[in-house]
Tab-separated table of C-alpha atoms in Angstrom:
chain	number	residue	atom	x	y	z
A	1	MET	CA	-9.752	-47.567	17.483
A	2	GLN	CA	-6.307	-49.379	15.663
A	3	GLY	CA	-8.722	-50.079	12.710
A	4	VAL	CA	-9.238	-46.926	12.425
A	5	LYS	CA	-5.793	-45.880	12.389
A	6	ASP	CA	-4.606	-48.716	10.539
A	7	CYS	CA	-6.902	-46.939	7.860
A	8	ILE	CA	-5.349	-44.023	8.032
A	9	PRO	CA	-2.965	-44.652	4.939
A	10	THR	CA	-5.667	-45.912	2.725
A	11	LEU	CA	-8.142	-42.246	3.223
A	12	LEU	CA	-6.539	-40.542	0.395
A	13	GLY	CA	-7.288	-42.779	-2.149
A	14	TYR	CA	-10.958	-42.860	-0.777
A	15	LEU	CA	-11.003	-38.900	-0.629
A	16	SER	CA	-9.061	-38.506	-4.302
A	17	ILE	CA	-11.666	-41.386	-6.367
A	18	GLY	CA	-14.555	-40.504	-3.866
A	19	PHE	CA	-13.982	-36.747	-5.128
A	20	ALA	CA	-13.800	-37.645	-8.816
A	21	ALA	CA	-16.920	-40.355	-8.484
A	22	GLY	CA	-19.192	-37.722	-7.281
A	23	VAL	CA	-18.148	-34.687	-9.800
A	24	LEU	CA	-19.641	-37.599	-12.838
A	25	GLU	CA	-22.044	-38.610	-11.214
A	26	LYS	CA	-23.163	-34.754	-10.945
A	27	THR	CA	-22.150	-34.326	-14.409
A	28	ALA	CA	-24.521	-37.737	-15.513
A	29	GLY	CA	-27.382	-35.384	-14.133
A	30	LEU	CA	-27.590	-36.713	-10.880
A	31	SER	CA	-29.337	-34.518	-7.831
A	32	ASN	CA	-27.521	-34.148	-4.749
A	33	LEU	CA	-29.714	-36.375	-2.572
A	34	GLU	CA	-29.358	-39.752	-5.864
A	35	ILE	CA	-25.704	-39.245	-5.413
A	36	ILE	CA	-25.340	-39.616	-1.255
A	37	LEU	CA	-28.133	-42.906	-1.417
A	38	LEU	CA	-25.806	-43.787	-4.400
A	39	SER	CA	-22.558	-43.756	-2.201
A	40	VAL	CA	-24.796	-45.011	1.071
A	41	LEU	CA	-26.194	-47.737	-0.872
A	42	VAL	CA	-24.130	-48.807	-3.479
A	43	TYR	CA	-20.313	-48.385	-2.027
A	44	ALA	CA	-18.771	-49.059	-4.936
A	45	GLY	CA	-16.529	-46.954	-6.413
A	46	SER	CA	-15.792	-48.915	-9.722
A	47	ALA	CA	-19.686	-49.420	-9.880
A	48	GLN	CA	-20.615	-45.998	-9.018
A	49	PHE	CA	-17.883	-44.832	-11.832
A	50	ILE	CA	-19.973	-47.264	-13.761
A	51	ALA	CA	-23.523	-45.875	-13.761
A	52	ALA	CA	-22.057	-41.966	-14.150
A	53	GLY	CA	-21.289	-43.417	-17.635
A	54	MET	CA	-24.070	-45.441	-18.478
A	55	ILE	CA	-26.516	-42.898	-17.106
A	56	ALA	CA	-25.012	-40.286	-19.320
A	57	VAL	CA	-25.568	-41.604	-22.384
A	58	GLY	CA	-29.175	-43.418	-21.379
A	59	THR	CA	-28.247	-46.750	-20.807
A	60	SER	CA	-31.326	-48.847	-19.712
A	61	ALA	CA	-31.240	-49.968	-15.941
A	62	THR	CA	-30.511	-53.774	-16.618
A	63	ALA	CA	-27.695	-53.321	-18.040
A	64	ILE	CA	-26.386	-50.834	-15.821
A	65	ILE	CA	-27.673	-53.388	-12.820
A	66	ILE	CA	-25.769	-56.437	-14.720
A	67	THR	CA	-22.973	-54.992	-16.046
A	68	ILE	CA	-21.881	-54.277	-12.309
A	69	PHE	CA	-22.709	-57.404	-11.233
A	70	PHE	CA	-20.543	-59.033	-13.092
A	71	VAL	CA	-17.640	-56.267	-11.578
A	72	ASN	CA	-18.382	-56.911	-8.553
A	73	LEU	CA	-18.469	-60.484	-8.445
A	74	ARG	CA	-14.628	-60.335	-7.137
A	75	HIS	CA	-16.340	-59.358	-3.954
A	76	ILE	CA	-17.252	-63.207	-3.046
A	77	LEU	CA	-13.709	-63.782	-3.562
A	78	LEU	CA	-12.817	-61.005	-1.238
A	79	SER	CA	-15.076	-61.853	1.736
A	80	ALA	CA	-14.157	-65.559	0.886
A	81	ALA	CA	-10.986	-65.356	2.071
A	82	LEU	CA	-11.635	-63.331	4.793
A	83	SER	CA	-14.052	-65.332	6.423
A	84	PRO	CA	-12.635	-67.936	8.293
A	85	TYR	CA	-11.741	-65.380	10.351
A	86	PHE	CA	-15.148	-64.783	11.524
A	87	ARG	CA	-16.589	-68.074	11.983
A	88	HIS	CA	-17.166	-67.808	14.812
A	89	LEU	CA	-19.352	-64.845	14.619
A	90	THR	CA	-23.318	-64.908	14.118
A	91	PRO	CA	-24.773	-64.823	10.286
A	92	LEU	CA	-25.940	-60.771	10.480
A	93	LYS	CA	-22.093	-59.961	12.039
A	94	ASN	CA	-20.880	-60.909	9.085
A	95	MET	CA	-22.862	-59.374	6.688
A	96	LEU	CA	-22.221	-56.559	8.425
A	97	ILE	CA	-18.252	-56.808	7.209
A	98	GLY	CA	-18.728	-58.060	4.733
A	99	SER	CA	-21.166	-55.654	3.008
A	100	LEU	CA	-18.613	-52.970	3.909
A	101	LEU	CA	-15.768	-54.611	2.722
A	102	THR	CA	-13.535	-52.901	-0.200
A	103	ASP	CA	-10.657	-53.963	-2.498
A	104	GLU	CA	-8.069	-51.055	-0.260
A	105	THR	CA	-9.766	-52.574	3.507
A	106	PHE	CA	-9.422	-56.411	2.526
A	107	GLY	CA	-5.597	-55.506	1.582
A	108	VAL	CA	-5.419	-53.735	4.947
A	109	ALA	CA	-6.894	-56.964	6.148
A	110	ILE	CA	-5.331	-59.636	5.009
A	111	ASN	CA	-2.221	-57.586	5.560
A	112	GLU	CA	-2.909	-57.933	9.249
A	113	ALA	CA	-4.234	-61.355	9.169
A	114	ALA	CA	-0.121	-62.588	8.082
A	115	GLN	CA	1.260	-60.614	11.059
A	116	ARG	CA	-1.466	-61.762	13.598
A	117	ASN	CA	-2.917	-64.667	12.527
A	118	ARG	CA	-5.886	-63.275	13.289
A	119	ILE	CA	-8.626	-60.000	12.170
A	120	HIS	CA	-10.079	-58.835	15.810
A	121	GLU	CA	-14.414	-58.331	14.748
A	122	LYS	CA	-13.756	-54.486	16.719
A	123	TRP	CA	-10.643	-53.720	14.321
A	124	MET	CA	-12.229	-54.782	11.808
A	125	HIS	CA	-15.789	-52.771	12.475
A	126	GLY	CA	-12.969	-49.685	12.886
A	127	LEU	CA	-11.586	-50.285	9.639
A	128	ASN	CA	-14.490	-50.451	7.321
A	129	LEU	CA	-16.563	-48.240	8.962
A	130	THR	CA	-13.462	-45.486	8.825
A	131	ALA	CA	-13.287	-46.111	5.069
A	132	TYR	CA	-17.495	-46.331	4.646
A	133	LEU	CA	-17.604	-42.777	6.435
A	134	ASN	CA	-14.723	-41.187	4.529
A	135	TRP	CA	-16.258	-42.451	0.684
A	136	ILE	CA	-19.471	-40.570	1.897
A	137	PHE	CA	-17.667	-37.450	2.434
A	138	ALA	CA	-15.730	-37.867	-0.170
A	139	ASN	CA	-18.693	-38.106	-2.808
A	140	ILE	CA	-20.794	-35.341	-1.315
A	141	ALA	CA	-17.383	-33.143	-1.612
A	142	GLY	CA	-17.900	-34.121	-5.294
A	143	ALA	CA	-20.963	-33.205	-5.437
A	144	TYR	CA	-20.396	-29.932	-4.101
A	145	PHE	CA	-17.802	-28.995	-5.976
A	146	GLY	CA	-19.587	-30.576	-9.440
A	147	GLN	CA	-21.583	-28.090	-10.123
A	148	TRP	CA	-18.685	-26.107	-10.726
A	149	ILE	CA	-17.379	-28.443	-13.286
A	150	SER	CA	-19.140	-28.395	-16.000
A	151	ASP	CA	-15.926	-30.506	-17.394
A	152	PRO	CA	-14.420	-33.158	-15.369
A	153	ALA	CA	-11.902	-34.275	-19.036
A	154	LYS	CA	-10.737	-31.027	-18.592
A	155	PHE	CA	-9.072	-31.808	-15.149
A	156	GLY	CA	-8.594	-35.650	-15.925
A	157	LEU	CA	-11.534	-36.278	-13.925
A	158	ASP	CA	-12.968	-38.723	-16.851
A	159	PHE	CA	-10.026	-40.675	-16.171
A	160	ALA	CA	-10.179	-41.681	-12.587
A	161	LEU	CA	-12.445	-44.723	-13.648
A	162	PRO	CA	-9.333	-46.215	-16.225
A	163	ALA	CA	-6.388	-45.413	-13.881
A	164	MET	CA	-7.987	-46.755	-11.031
A	165	PHE	CA	-9.518	-50.466	-12.982
A	166	ILE	CA	-5.196	-50.008	-14.861
A	167	GLY	CA	-4.186	-50.112	-11.473
A	168	LEU	CA	-6.401	-52.775	-9.900
A	169	LEU	CA	-5.559	-55.498	-13.253
A	170	ILE	CA	-2.205	-54.291	-12.677
A	171	LEU	CA	-2.407	-55.674	-9.111
A	172	ALA	CA	-4.214	-58.588	-10.247
A	173	ILE	CA	-1.560	-59.514	-12.266
A	174	ILE	CA	1.155	-59.190	-9.930
A	175	SER	CA	-0.385	-60.879	-6.889
A	176	ARG	CA	-1.827	-64.330	-9.120
A	177	LYS	CA	2.067	-64.620	-10.801
A	178	LYS	CA	-0.376	-66.002	-14.251
A	179	VAL	CA	0.957	-62.860	-16.101
A	180	LYS	CA	0.397	-65.381	-19.335
A	181	LEU	CA	-2.531	-66.378	-18.508
A	182	ASP	CA	-4.255	-63.240	-18.167
A	183	VAL	CA	-2.470	-61.717	-21.122
A	184	ILE	CA	-4.309	-64.631	-22.782
A	185	VAL	CA	-7.785	-63.660	-21.200
A	186	ALA	CA	-7.927	-59.695	-21.413
A	187	ILE	CA	-6.839	-59.907	-25.437
A	188	CYS	CA	-9.679	-62.838	-25.837
A	189	ALA	CA	-11.703	-59.530	-23.954
A	190	VAL	CA	-10.541	-56.951	-25.988
A	191	VAL	CA	-11.190	-58.991	-29.666
A	192	ILE	CA	-14.775	-59.977	-28.202
A	193	ALA	CA	-15.491	-57.172	-26.699
A	194	VAL	CA	-14.928	-55.468	-29.984
A	195	SER	CA	-16.310	-57.440	-32.185
A	196	ILE	CA	-19.968	-57.570	-30.578
A	197	ALA	CA	-19.645	-53.419	-30.100
A	198	VAL	CA	-18.803	-53.173	-33.876
A	199	VAL	CA	-21.736	-55.400	-35.461
A	200	TYR	CA	-24.095	-54.623	-31.874
A	201	PRO	CA	-23.395	-51.223	-30.692
A	202	GLY	CA	-24.026	-50.925	-26.936
A	203	ASN	CA	-22.727	-52.786	-23.559
A	204	VAL	CA	-23.841	-55.993	-24.127
A	205	GLY	CA	-20.618	-56.803	-25.800
A	206	VAL	CA	-18.784	-56.202	-22.744
A	207	ILE	CA	-21.002	-58.906	-20.730
A	208	VAL	CA	-20.449	-61.282	-22.862
A	209	ALA	CA	-17.042	-60.756	-23.136
A	210	THR	CA	-16.790	-60.368	-19.410
A	211	ILE	CA	-18.575	-64.193	-19.618
A	212	VAL	CA	-16.549	-65.937	-22.030
A	213	ALA	CA	-12.766	-64.486	-21.678
A	214	SER	CA	-13.516	-65.663	-17.499
A	215	THR	CA	-14.445	-68.783	-18.809
A	216	ILE	CA	-11.539	-69.963	-21.192
A	217	GLY	CA	-9.504	-68.368	-18.981
A	218	MET	CA	-11.108	-70.960	-15.734
A	219	VAL	CA	-10.240	-73.708	-18.789
A	220	ILE	CA	-7.294	-72.845	-20.006
A	221	GLU	CA	-6.169	-72.703	-15.964
A	222	LYS	CA	-7.633	-76.521	-15.500
A	223	TRP	CA	-6.593	-78.523	-18.112
A	224	LYS	CA	-2.855	-76.451	-19.058
């Protein structure tokens, strides 16, 4: 039960972002069943926002999958950071913990590890399942009320995704304490994405910019 209690401070964030995701998915043309399956099977705010936006403009499934793959690559690092605390568990139990890990539950878990120097399996399941069920509920609520919200921009819901990414970016830059390098990578990504978009409209520029800019950042960090 302690994991459930420790998840409570994050629930407001899950409710607001999950509701916005449900509304945007509804206005993108998804049915209630599709929205529920998306929240249950994908369970990733950024991925669901991106999927809704790309579906709305008729993007191919391949482009959506590739974009979501790169956006969620950070989960490899999150899982790797927590893996030392669960090495005694079976691969199946580790998979269950890792599959429900989010940015928010990672933040709570890493704080628990810093305070107690350990993370109990049942505590982690309580934390993850509380966040997971809350996210699904918020998505369903957004899908239900989304049928009466034809223009999400009127309520600022279309800004939920950019706002979330801006927040994640700022938190990441602060935690890394490598502002100059992060700014260089960000500028490279913007220049590449815009340059490609000018001559080749679509989402290819975003994918190329992600790969090239992250590679530039890695090279600078390694050889400086």
